[in-house]
PDB file of C-alpha atoms in Angstrom:
ATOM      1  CA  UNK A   1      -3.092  39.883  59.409  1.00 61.00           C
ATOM      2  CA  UNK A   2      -6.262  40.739  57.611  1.00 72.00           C
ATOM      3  CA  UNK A   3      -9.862  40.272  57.811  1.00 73.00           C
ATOM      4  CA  UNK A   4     -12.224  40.894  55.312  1.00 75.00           C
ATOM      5  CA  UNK A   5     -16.043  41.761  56.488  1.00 78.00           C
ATOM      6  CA  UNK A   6     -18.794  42.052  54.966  1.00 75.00           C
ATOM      7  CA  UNK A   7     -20.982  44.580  56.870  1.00 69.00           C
ATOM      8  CA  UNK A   8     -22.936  48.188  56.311  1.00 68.00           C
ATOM      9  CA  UNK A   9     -21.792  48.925  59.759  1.00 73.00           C
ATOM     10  CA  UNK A  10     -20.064  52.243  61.210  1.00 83.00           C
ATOM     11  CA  UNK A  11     -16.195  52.261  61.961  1.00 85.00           C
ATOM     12  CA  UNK A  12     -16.718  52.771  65.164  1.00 88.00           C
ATOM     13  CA  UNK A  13     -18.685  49.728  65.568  1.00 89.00           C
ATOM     14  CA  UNK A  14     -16.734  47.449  64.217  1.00 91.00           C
ATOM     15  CA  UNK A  15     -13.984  49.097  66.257  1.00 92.00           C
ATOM     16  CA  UNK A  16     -15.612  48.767  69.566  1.00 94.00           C
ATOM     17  CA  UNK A  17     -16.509  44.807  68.557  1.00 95.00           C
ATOM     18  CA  UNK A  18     -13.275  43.764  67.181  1.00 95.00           C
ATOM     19  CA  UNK A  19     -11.106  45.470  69.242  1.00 96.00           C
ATOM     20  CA  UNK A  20     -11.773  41.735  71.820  1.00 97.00           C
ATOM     21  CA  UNK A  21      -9.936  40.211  69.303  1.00 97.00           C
ATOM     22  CA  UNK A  22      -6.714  41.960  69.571  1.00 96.00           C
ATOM     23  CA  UNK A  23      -4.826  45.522  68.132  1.00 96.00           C
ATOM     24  CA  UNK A  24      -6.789  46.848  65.167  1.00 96.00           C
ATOM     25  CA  UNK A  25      -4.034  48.579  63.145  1.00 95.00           C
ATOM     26  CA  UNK A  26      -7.035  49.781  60.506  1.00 93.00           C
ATOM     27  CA  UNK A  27      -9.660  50.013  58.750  1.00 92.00           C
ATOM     28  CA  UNK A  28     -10.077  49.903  54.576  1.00 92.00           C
ATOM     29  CA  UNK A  29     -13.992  50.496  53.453  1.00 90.00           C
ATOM     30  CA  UNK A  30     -14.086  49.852  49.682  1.00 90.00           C
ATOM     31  CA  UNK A  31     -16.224  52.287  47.787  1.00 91.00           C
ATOM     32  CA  UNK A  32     -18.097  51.734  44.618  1.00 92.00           C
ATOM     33  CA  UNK A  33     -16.027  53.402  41.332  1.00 93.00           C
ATOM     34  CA  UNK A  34     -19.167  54.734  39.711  1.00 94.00           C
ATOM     35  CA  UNK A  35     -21.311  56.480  42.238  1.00 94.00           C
ATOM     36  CA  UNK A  36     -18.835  56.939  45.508  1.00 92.00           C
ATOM     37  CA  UNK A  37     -21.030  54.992  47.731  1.00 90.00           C
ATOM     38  CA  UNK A  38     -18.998  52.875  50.395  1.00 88.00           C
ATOM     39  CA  UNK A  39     -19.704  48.918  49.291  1.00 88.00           C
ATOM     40  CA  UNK A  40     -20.992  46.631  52.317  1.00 86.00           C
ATOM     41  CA  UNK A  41     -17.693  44.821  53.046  1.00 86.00           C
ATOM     42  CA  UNK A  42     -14.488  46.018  54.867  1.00 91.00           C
ATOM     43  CA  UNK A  43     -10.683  44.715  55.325  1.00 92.00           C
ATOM     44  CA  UNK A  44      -9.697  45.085  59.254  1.00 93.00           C
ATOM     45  CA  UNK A  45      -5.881  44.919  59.793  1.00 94.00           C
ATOM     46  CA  UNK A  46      -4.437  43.609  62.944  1.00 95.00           C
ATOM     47  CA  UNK A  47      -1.192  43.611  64.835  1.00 95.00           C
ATOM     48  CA  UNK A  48      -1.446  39.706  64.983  1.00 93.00           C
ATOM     49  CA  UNK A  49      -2.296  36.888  62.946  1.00 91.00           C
ATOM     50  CA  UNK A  50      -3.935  35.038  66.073  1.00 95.00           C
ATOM     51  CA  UNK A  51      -6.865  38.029  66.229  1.00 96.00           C
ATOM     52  CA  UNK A  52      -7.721  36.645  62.816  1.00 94.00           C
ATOM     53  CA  UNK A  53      -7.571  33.061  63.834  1.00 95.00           C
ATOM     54  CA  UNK A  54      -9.904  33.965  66.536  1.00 96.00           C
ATOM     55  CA  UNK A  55     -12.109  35.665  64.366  1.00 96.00           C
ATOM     56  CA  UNK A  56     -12.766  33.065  61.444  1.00 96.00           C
ATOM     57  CA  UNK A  57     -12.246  30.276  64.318  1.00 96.00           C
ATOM     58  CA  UNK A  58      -9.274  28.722  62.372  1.00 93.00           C
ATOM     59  CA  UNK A  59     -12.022  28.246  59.088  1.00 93.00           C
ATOM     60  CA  UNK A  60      -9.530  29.202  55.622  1.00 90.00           C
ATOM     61  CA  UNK A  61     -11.558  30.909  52.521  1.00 88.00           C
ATOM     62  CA  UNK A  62     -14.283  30.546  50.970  1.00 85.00           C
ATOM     63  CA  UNK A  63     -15.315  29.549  54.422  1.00 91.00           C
ATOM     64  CA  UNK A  64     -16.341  32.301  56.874  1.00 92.00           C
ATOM     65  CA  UNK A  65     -17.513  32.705  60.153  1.00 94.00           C
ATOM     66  CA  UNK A  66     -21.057  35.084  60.853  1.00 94.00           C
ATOM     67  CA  UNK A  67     -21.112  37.456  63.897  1.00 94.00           C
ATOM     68  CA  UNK A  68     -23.860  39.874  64.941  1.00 92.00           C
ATOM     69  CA  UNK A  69     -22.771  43.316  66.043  1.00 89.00           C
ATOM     70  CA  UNK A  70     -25.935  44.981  66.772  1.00 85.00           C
ATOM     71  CA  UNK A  71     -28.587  44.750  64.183  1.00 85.00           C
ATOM     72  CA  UNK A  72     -26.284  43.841  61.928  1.00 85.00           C
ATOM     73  CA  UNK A  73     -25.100  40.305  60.933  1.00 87.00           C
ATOM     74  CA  UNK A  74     -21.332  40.148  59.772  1.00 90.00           C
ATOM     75  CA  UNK A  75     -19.796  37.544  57.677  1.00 92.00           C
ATOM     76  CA  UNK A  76     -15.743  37.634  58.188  1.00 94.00           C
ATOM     77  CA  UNK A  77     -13.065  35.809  56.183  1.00 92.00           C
ATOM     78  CA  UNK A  78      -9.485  35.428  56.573  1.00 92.00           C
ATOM     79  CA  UNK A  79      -7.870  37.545  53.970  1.00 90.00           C
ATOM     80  CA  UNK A  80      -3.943  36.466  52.621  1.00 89.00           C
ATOM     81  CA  UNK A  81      -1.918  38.633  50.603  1.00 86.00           C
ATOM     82  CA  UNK A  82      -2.874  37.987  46.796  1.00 85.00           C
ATOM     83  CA  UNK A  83       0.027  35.936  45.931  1.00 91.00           C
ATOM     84  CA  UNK A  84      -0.557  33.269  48.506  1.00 87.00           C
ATOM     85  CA  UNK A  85      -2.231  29.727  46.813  1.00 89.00           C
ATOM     86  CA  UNK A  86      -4.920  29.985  48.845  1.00 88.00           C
ATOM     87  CA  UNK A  87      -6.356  33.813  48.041  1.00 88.00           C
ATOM     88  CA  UNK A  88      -5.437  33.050  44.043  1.00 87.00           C
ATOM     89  CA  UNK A  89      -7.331  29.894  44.314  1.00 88.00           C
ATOM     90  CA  UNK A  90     -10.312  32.114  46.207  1.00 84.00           C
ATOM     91  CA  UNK A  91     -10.039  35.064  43.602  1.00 86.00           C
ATOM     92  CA  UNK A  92      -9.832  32.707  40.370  1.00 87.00           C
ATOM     93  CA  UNK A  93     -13.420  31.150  41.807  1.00 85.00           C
ATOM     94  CA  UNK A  94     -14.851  34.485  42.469  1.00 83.00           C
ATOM     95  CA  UNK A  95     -13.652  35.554  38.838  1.00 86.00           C
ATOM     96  CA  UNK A  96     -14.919  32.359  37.254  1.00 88.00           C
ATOM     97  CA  UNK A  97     -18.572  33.376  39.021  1.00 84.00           C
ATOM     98  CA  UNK A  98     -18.639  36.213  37.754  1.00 83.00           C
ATOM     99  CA  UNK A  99     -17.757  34.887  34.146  1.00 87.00           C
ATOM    100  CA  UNK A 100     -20.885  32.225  34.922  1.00 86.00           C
ATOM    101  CA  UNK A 101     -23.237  35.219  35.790  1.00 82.00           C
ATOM    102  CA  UNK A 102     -22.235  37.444  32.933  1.00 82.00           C
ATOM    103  CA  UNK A 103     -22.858  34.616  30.066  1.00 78.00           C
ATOM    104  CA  UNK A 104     -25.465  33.360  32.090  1.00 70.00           C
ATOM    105  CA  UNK A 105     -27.428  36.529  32.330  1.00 62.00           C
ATOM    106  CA  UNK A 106     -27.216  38.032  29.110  1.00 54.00           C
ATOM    107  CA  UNK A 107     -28.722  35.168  27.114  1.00 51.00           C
ATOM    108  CA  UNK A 108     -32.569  34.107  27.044  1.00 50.00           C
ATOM    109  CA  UNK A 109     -33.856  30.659  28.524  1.00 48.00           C
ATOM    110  CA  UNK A 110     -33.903  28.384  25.736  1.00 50.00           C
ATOM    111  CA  UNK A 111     -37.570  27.193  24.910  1.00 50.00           C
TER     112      UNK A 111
END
């Protein structure tokens, strides 16, 4: 059971904050190809699917749930293994955003 954060936070804070929801099996920080420097989301792993439940409060992607851990405000989103429906349906929107961005930002405003 995954969750996926987005947060700038330490390991060890999310650690001592999500350890209430149940057995953190661990942590995977995502860092940028290009210059090394860790990105500002995580995936936490638990021992149990209900710690995620608790988490999101039952919401399913793109829906997320915001918690505060210190001065830091953390969205968090159930994360399913990429062939479940649901996370293809989530990654073909992200990927179709990005597509939108890219044609979108390349071209001048039309006067």
């Amino acid at each position: 059971a995954v969750v996926s954060t987005q947060s700038t936070g330490a390991e060890e804070d999310l650690q001592a904050y999500f350890q209430q929801y149940g057995t953190i099996k661990g942590f995977e920080f995502i860092f940028d190809k290009g210059t090394q420097m860790r990105k500002h989301f995580c995936f936490i792993t638990f021992e149990d699917g209900t710690s995620v439940d608790r988490i999101v409060e039952g919401k399913l992607p793109p829906n997320s749930v915001i918690h505060h851990i210190g001065k830091y405000r953390v969205e968090c989103k159930k994360k399913f293994d990429d062939n479940h429906p649901i996370q293809k349906k989530v990654k073909a929107a992200v990927n179709q955003k990005k597509r939108e961005n890219e044609s979108w930002g390349g071209a001048p405003a039309p006067a």
